[in-house]
Short mmCIF file of C-alpha atoms in Angstrom, two decimals:
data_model
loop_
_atom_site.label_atom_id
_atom_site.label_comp_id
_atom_site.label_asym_id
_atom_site.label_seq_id
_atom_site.Cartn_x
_atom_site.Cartn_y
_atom_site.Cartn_z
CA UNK P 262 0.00 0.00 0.00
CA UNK P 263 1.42 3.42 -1.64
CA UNK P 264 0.79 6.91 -1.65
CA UNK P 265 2.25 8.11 -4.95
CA UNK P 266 2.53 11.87 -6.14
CA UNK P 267 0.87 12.31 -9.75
CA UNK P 268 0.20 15.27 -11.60
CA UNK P 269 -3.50 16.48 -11.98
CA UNK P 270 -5.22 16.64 -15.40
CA UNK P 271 -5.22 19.71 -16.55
CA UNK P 272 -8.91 19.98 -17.32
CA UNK P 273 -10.49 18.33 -14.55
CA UNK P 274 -12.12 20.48 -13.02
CA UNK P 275 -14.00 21.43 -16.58
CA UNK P 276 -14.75 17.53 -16.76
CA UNK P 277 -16.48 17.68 -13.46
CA UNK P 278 -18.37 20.25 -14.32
CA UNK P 279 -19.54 18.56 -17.46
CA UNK P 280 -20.04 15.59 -15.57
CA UNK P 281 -21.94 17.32 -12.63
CA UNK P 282 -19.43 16.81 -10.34
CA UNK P 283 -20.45 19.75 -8.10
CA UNK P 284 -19.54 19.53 -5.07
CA UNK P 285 -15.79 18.54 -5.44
CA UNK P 286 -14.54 21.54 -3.43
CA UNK P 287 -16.63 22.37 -0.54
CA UNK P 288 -16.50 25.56 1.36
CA UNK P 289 -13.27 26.63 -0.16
CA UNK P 290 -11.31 23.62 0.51
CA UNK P 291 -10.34 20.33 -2.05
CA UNK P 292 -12.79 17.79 -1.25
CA UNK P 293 -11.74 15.34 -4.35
CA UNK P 294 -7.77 15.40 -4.79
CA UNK P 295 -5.94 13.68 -7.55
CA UNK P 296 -2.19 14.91 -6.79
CA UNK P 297 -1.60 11.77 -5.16
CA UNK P 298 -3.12 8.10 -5.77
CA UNK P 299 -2.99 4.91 -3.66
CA UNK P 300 -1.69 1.69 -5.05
CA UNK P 301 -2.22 -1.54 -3.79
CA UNK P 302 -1.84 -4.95 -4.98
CA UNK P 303 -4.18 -7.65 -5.92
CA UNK P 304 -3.09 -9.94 -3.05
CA UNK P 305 -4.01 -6.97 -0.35
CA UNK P 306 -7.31 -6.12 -2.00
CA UNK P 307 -8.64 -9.72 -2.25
CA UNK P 308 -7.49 -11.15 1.34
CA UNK P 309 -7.55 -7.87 3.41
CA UNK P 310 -10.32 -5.94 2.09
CA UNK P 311 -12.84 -7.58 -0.45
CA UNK P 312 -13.00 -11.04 2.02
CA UNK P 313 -13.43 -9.59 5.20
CA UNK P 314 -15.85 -7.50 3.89
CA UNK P 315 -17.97 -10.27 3.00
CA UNK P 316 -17.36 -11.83 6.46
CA UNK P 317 -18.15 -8.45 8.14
CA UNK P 318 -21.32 -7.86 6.37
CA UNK P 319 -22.74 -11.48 7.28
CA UNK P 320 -21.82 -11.01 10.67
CA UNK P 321 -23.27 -7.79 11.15
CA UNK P 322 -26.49 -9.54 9.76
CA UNK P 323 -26.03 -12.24 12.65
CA UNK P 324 -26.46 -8.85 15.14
CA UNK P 325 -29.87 -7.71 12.82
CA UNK P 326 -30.97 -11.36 13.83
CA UNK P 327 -30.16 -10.83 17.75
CA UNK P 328 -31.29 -7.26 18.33
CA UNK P 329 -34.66 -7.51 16.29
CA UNK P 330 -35.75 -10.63 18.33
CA UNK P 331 -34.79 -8.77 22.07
CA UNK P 332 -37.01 -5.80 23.80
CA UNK P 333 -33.66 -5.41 25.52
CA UNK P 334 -31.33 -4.78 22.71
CA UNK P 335 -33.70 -2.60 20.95
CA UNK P 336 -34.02 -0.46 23.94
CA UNK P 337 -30.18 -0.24 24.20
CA UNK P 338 -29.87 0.08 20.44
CA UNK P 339 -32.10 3.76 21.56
CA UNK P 340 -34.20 2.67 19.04
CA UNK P 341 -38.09 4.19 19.47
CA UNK P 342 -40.46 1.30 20.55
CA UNK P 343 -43.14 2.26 18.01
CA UNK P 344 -40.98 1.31 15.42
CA UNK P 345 -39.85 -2.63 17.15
CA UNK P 346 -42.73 -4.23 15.45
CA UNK P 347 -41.75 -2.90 11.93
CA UNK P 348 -38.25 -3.43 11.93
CA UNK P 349 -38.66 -6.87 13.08
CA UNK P 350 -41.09 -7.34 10.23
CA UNK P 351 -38.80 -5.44 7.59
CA UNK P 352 -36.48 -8.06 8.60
CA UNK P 353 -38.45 -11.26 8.66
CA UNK P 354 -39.48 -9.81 4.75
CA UNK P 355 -35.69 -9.29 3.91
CA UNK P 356 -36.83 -5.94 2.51
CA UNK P 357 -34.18 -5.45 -0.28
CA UNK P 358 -31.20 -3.30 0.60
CA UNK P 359 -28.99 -1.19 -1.95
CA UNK P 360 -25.76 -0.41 -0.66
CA UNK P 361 -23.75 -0.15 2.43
CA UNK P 362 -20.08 1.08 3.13
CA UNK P 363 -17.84 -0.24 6.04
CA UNK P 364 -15.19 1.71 7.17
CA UNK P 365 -11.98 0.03 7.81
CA UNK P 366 -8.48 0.66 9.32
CA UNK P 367 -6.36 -0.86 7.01
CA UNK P 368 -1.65 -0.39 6.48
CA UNK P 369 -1.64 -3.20 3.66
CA UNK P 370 0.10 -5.54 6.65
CA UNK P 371 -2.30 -6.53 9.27
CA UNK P 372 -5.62 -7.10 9.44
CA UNK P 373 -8.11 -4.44 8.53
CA UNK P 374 -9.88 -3.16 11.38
CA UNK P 375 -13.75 -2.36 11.31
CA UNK P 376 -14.52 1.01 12.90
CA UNK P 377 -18.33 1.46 11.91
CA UNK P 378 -21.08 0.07 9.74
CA UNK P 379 -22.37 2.76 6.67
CA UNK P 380 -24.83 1.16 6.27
CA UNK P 381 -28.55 3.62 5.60
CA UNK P 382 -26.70 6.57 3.58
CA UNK P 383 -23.42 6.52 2.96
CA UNK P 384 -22.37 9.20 0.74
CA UNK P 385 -18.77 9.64 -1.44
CA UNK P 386 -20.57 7.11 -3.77
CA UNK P 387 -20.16 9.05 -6.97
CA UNK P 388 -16.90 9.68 -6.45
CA UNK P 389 -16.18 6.31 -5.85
CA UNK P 390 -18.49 4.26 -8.43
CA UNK P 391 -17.85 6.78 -11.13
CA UNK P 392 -15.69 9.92 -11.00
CA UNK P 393 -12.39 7.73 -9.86
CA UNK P 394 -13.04 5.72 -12.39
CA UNK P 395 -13.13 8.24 -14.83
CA UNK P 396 -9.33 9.44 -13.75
CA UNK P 397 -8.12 6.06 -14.02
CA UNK P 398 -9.42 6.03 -17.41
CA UNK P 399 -7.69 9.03 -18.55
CA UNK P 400 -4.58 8.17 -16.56
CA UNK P 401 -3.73 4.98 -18.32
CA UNK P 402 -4.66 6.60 -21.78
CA UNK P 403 -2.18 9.57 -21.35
CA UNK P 404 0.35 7.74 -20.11
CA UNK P 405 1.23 8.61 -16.69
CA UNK P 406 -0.40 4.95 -14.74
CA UNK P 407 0.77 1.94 -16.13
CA UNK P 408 -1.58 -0.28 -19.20
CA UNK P 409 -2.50 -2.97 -16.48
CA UNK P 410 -3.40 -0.32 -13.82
CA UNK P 411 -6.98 -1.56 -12.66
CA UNK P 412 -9.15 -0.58 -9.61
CA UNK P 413 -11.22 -1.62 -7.22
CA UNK P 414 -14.29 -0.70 -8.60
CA UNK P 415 -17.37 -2.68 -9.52
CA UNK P 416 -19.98 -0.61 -7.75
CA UNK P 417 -22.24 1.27 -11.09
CA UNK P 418 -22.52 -1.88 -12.50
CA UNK P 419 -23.39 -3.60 -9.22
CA UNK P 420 -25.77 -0.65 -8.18
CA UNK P 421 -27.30 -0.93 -12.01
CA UNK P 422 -28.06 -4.43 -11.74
CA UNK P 423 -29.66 -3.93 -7.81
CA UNK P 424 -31.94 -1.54 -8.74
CA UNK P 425 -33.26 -3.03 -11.71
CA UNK P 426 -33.61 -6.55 -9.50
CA UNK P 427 -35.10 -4.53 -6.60
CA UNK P 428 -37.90 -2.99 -9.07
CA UNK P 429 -38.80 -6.11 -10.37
CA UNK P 430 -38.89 -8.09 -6.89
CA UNK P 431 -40.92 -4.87 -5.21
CA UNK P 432 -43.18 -4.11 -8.45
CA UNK P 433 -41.67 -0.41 -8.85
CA UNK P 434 -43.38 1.51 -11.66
CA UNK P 435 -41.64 4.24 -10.34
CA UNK P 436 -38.74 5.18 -8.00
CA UNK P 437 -38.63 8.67 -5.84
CA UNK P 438 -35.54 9.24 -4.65
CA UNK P 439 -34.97 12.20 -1.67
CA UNK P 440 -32.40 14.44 0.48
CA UNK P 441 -32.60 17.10 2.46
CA UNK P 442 -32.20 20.86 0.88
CA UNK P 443 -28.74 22.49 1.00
CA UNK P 444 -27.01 20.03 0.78
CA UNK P 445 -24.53 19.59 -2.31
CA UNK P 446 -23.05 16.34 -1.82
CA UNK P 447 -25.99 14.53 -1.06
CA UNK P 448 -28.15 15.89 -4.06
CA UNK P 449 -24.88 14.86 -5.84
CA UNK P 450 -25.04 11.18 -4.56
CA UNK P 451 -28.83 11.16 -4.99
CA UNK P 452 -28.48 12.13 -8.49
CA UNK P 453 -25.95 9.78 -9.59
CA UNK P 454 -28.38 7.07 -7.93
CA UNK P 455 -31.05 8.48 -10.06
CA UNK P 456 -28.81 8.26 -13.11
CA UNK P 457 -28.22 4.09 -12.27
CA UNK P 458 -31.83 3.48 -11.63
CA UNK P 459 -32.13 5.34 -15.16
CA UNK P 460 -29.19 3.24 -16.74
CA UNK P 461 -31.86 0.26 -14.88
CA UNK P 462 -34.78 1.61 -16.75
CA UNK P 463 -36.50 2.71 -13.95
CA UNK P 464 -38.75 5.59 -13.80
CA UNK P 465 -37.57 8.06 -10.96
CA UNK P 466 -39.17 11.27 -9.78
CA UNK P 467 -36.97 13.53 -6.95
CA UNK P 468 -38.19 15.22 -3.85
CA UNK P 469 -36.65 17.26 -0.69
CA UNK P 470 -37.40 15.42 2.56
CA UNK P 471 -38.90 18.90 3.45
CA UNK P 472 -41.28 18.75 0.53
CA UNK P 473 -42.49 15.34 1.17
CA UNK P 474 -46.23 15.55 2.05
CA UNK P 475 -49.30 13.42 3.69
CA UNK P 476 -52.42 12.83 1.74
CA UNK P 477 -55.24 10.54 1.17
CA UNK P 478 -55.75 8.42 -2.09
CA UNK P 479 -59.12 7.14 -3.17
CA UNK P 480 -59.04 4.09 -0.64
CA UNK P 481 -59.44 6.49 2.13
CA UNK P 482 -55.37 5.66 2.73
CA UNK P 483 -53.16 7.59 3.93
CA UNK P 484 -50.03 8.34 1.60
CA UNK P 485 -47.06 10.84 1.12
CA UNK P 486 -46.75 12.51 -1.85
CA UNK P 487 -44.60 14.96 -3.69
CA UNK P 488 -45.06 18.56 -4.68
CA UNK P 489 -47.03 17.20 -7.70
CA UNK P 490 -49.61 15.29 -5.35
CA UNK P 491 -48.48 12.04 -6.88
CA UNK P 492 -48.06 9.10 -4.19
CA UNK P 493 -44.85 8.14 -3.62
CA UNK P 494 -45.20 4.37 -3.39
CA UNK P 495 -41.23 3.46 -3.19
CA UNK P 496 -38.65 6.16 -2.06
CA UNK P 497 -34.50 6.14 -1.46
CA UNK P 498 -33.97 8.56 0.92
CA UNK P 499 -30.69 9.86 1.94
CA UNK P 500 -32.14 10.51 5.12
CA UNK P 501 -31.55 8.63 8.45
CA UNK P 502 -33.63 6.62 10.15
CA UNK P 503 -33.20 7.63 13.50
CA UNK P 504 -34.29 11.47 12.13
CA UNK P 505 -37.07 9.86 10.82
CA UNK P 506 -38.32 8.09 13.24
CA UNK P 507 -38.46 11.03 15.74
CA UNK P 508 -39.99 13.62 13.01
CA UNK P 509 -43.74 14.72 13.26
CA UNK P 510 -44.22 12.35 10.38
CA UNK P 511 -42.88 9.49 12.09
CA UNK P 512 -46.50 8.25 13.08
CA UNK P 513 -47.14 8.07 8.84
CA UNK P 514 -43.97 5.90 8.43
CA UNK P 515 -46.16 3.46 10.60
CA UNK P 516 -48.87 3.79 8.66
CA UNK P 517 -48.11 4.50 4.77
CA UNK P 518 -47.86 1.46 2.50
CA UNK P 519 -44.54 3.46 0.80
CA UNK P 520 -41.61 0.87 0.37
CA UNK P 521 -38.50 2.18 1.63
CA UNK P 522 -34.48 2.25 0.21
CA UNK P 523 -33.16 1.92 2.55
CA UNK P 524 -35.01 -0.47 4.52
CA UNK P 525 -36.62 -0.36 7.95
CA UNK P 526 -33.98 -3.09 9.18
CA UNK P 527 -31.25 -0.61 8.30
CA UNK P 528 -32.08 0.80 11.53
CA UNK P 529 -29.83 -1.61 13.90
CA UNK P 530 -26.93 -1.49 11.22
CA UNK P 531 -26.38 2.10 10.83
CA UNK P 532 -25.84 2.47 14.54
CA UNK P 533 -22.97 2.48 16.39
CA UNK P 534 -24.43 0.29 18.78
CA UNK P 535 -23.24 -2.61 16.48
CA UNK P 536 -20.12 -2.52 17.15
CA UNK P 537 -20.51 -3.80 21.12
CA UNK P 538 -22.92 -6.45 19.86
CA UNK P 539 -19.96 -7.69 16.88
CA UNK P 540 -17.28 -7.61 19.72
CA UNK P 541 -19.84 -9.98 21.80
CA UNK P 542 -21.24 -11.96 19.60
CA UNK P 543 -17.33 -12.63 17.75
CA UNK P 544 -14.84 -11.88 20.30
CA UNK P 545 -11.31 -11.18 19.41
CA UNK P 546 -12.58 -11.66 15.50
CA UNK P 547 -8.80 -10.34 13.62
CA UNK P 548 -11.02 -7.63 12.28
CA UNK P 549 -12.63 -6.30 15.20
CA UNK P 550 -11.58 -3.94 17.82
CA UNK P 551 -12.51 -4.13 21.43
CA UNK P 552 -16.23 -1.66 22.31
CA UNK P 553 -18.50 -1.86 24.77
CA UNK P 554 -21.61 0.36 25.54
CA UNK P 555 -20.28 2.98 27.93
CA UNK P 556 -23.54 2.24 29.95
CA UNK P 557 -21.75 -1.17 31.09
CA UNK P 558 -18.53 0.68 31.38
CA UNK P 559 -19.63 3.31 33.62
CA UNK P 560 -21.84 0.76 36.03
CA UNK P 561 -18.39 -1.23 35.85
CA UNK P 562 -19.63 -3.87 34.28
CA UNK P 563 -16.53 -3.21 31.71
CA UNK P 564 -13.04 -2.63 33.31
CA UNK P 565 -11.43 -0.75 30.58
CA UNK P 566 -7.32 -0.47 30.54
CA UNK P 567 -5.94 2.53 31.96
CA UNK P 568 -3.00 2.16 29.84
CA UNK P 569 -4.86 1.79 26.06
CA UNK P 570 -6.07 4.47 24.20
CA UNK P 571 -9.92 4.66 23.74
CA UNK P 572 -12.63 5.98 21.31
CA UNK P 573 -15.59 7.47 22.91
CA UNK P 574 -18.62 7.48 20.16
CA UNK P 575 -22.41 8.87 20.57
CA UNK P 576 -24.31 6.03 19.37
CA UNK P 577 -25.78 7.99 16.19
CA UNK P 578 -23.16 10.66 15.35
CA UNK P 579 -22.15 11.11 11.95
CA UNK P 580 -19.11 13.24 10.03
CA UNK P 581 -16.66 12.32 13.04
CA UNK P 582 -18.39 14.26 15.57
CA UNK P 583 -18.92 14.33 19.25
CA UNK P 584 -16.00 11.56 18.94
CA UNK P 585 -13.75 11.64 21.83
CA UNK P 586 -10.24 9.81 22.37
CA UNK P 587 -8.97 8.95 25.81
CA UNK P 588 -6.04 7.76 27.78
CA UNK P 589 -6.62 7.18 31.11
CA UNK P 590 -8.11 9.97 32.60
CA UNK P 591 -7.23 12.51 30.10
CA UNK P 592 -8.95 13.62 27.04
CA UNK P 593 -6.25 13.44 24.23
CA UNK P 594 -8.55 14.90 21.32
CA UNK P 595 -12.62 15.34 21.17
CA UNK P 596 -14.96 17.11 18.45
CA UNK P 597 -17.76 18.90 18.84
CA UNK P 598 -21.40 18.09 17.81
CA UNK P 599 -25.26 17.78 18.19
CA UNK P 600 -24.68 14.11 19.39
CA UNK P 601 -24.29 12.51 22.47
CA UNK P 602 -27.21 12.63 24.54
CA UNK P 603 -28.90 9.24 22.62
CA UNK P 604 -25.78 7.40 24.61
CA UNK P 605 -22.34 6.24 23.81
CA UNK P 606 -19.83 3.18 22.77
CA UNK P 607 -16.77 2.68 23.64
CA UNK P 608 -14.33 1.43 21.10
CA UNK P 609 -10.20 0.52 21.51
CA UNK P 610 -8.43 3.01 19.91
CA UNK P 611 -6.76 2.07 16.55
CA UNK P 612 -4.44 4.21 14.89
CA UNK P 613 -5.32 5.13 11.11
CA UNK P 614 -1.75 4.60 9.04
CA UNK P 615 0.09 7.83 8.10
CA UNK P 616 1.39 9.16 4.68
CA UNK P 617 2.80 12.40 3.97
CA UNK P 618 1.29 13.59 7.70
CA UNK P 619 -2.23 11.91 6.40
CA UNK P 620 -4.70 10.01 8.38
CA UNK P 621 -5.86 7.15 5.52
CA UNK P 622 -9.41 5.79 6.36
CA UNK P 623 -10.53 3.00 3.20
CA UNK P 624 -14.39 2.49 2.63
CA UNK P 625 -15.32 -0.90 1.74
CA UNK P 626 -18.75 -0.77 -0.42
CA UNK P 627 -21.07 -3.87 -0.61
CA UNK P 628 -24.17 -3.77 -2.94
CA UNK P 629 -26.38 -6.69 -2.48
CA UNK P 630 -24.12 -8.43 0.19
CA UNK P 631 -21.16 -8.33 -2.47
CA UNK P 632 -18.38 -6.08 -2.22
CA UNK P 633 -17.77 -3.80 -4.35
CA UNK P 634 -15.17 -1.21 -4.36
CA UNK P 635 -13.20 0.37 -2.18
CA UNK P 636 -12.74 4.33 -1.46
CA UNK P 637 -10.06 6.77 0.37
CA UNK P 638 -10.01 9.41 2.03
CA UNK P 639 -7.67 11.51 4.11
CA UNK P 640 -7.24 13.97 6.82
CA UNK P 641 -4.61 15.51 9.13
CA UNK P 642 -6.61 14.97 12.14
CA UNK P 643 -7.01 11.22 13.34
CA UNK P 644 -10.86 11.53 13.19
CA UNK P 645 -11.91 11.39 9.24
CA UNK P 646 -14.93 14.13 9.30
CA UNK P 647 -17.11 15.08 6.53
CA UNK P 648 -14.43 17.36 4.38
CA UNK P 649 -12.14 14.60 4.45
CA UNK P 650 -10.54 14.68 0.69
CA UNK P 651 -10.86 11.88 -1.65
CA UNK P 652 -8.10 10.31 -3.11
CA UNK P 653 -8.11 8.10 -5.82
CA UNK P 654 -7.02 4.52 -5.76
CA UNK P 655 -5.27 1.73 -7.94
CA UNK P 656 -3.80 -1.97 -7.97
CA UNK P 657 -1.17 -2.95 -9.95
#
């Protein structure tokens, strides 16, 4: 595993444009950078990354299993009791999910280490599915990356293929697909989903979260609709759960007949909460770290080591905040955030590798259980957070 220097395209940034690629500096800072790549080799992607992803995934299922089928796990897993029922049913369906991303510590020596479960809307999917892809493309046809450079990358077909399977399964005639306003990257992501489930020949309609209404159709049943009034009878929402389940509407999720991407089962594996139950269930697993729910800690149920670094981690944070590392008794770096108050995990402490003063976090994708790519990103702090740049990746 390498971090090479390479020299940007010239037009790039006129390609993204073309290509809609809006949002690849955000706020004034690089968001997507190509002046350096990662290389890896087939050996590392295969047995480090793309098989225990597989294992991961199917043993984050095993928790879905545990936690829908316990009052108690549910209640830890902060997870509103109105909504126990329908999860557990979601799951007993297998309501069809699309995607997921884990995110993995990973040096190309040891084992890669799972951190947390991406698993209801993971964004950097464009980027990763088609825009790398893209400057790999050009790369080995000017020149500068060798002929047999490859990638990583089999998610745009994959997602293609899922959608098209999912409308057929579900009966789709049409596909809404949502995210909330003001919000760049995820209308990005949303619209390159839009563009597969195209590609799938799938008729898709888009609407804000915040323009998402109730009605009533001629059965006397109560639907939500978009700005049009037409019933929105299957949705992907890049949207949590655990927003929408404690929204005014959350009563109408119980209610509407509207079929869901992601689905109601996502609920347990979005949440950091998983990652106590994986330690459990699969103790001292090569690609696990240590976490407990800081519930059990504090009633000292949990003796944690003085001596180790750990991860403190509100249950449904997201972008790296309200993350907090410890040693001992003193705080050795901590972000702010809205999170916190839901409760908190407890995770060992596991350094991200370094190059060229970089933190390097990889994203393992899975669509329909299968992996599917990989993605990296970068920061100078330890805690990868939402403006985290992009790099691209190859294996030669």
């Amino acid at each position: 595993m390498l971090r090479i220097p390479i020299a940007e395209r010239q037009n790039w940034r006129q390609r993204a444009t073309e290509f809609g690629f809006h949002f690849h500096t955000m706020y004034g800072e690089p968001y997507w950078d190509e002046s350096a790549y990662y290389q890896f080799t087939l050996a590392q992607i295969e047995n480090d990354l793309e098989d225990p992803t597989a294992e991961l995934h199917q043993m984050c299922l095993a928790v879905v299993e545990r936690v829908v089928n316990s009052e108690a796990l549910l209640q830890k897993f902060q997870i509103p009791e109105a909504f126990w029922s329908v999860i557990a049913d979601s799951w007993q369906r297998r309501d069809p999910s699309l995607y997921s991303r884990l995110d993995l510590v990973y040096d190309g020596k040891g084992p890669a280490k799972l951190l947390e479960n991406n698993a209801d809307t993971p964004t950097s999917l464009y980027e990763s599915g088609f825009w790398q892809w893209l400057w790999l493309e050009d790369n080995v046809n000017t020149g500068k990356l060798p002929r047999q450079s490859d990638q990583f990358n089999s998610l745009q077909e994959k997602l293609v293929n899922r959608l098209a399977f999912i409308a057929r399964q579900k009966n789709m005639e049409q596909l809404h697909f949502s995210c909330c306003k003001d919000t760049v990257e995820d209308r990005g992501t949303v619209q390159y989903l839009q563009d597969c489930a195209a590609e799938a020949g799938i008729a898709n309609r888009f609407v804000f979260i915040e323009d998402i209404g109730l009605g009533i159709d001629a059965d006397d049943m109560q639907v939500f609709t978009d700005l049009d009034d037409r019933r929105i009878d299957a949705c992907f929402k890049l949207y949590p759960w655990e927003f929408m389940q404690r929204e005014a509407f959350a009563d109408a999720i119980l209610q509407c007949p509207t079929q869901w991407l992601e689905p109601l089962w996502k609920t347990v594996l979005s949440n950091k909460a998983l990652m106590p139950l994986l330690w459990d269930m699969f103790p001292n697993h090569p690609n696990l770290l240590p976490a407990y729910f800081a519930s059990d800690v504090n009633a000292g149920n949990v003796n944690l080591a003085k001596t180790q670094r750990w991860v403190h981690k509100p249950i449904y944070s997201r972008e790296g905040a309200n993350i907090k590392i410890t040693e001992g008794d003193n705080t050795v770096l901590e972000t702010d955030g809205p999170y916190g108050e839901e409760g908190m995990i407890v995770q060992a402490f596991h350094a991200l590798p370094r190059y060229a003063d970089n933190h390097t976090l990889i994203g393992s994708w899975l669509v329909d259980d299968v992996p599917a790519g990989i993605s990296v990103r970068e920061d100078r702090s330890p805690i990868t957070q939402d403006l985290s740049r992009y790099i691209p990746h190859i294996i030669v």
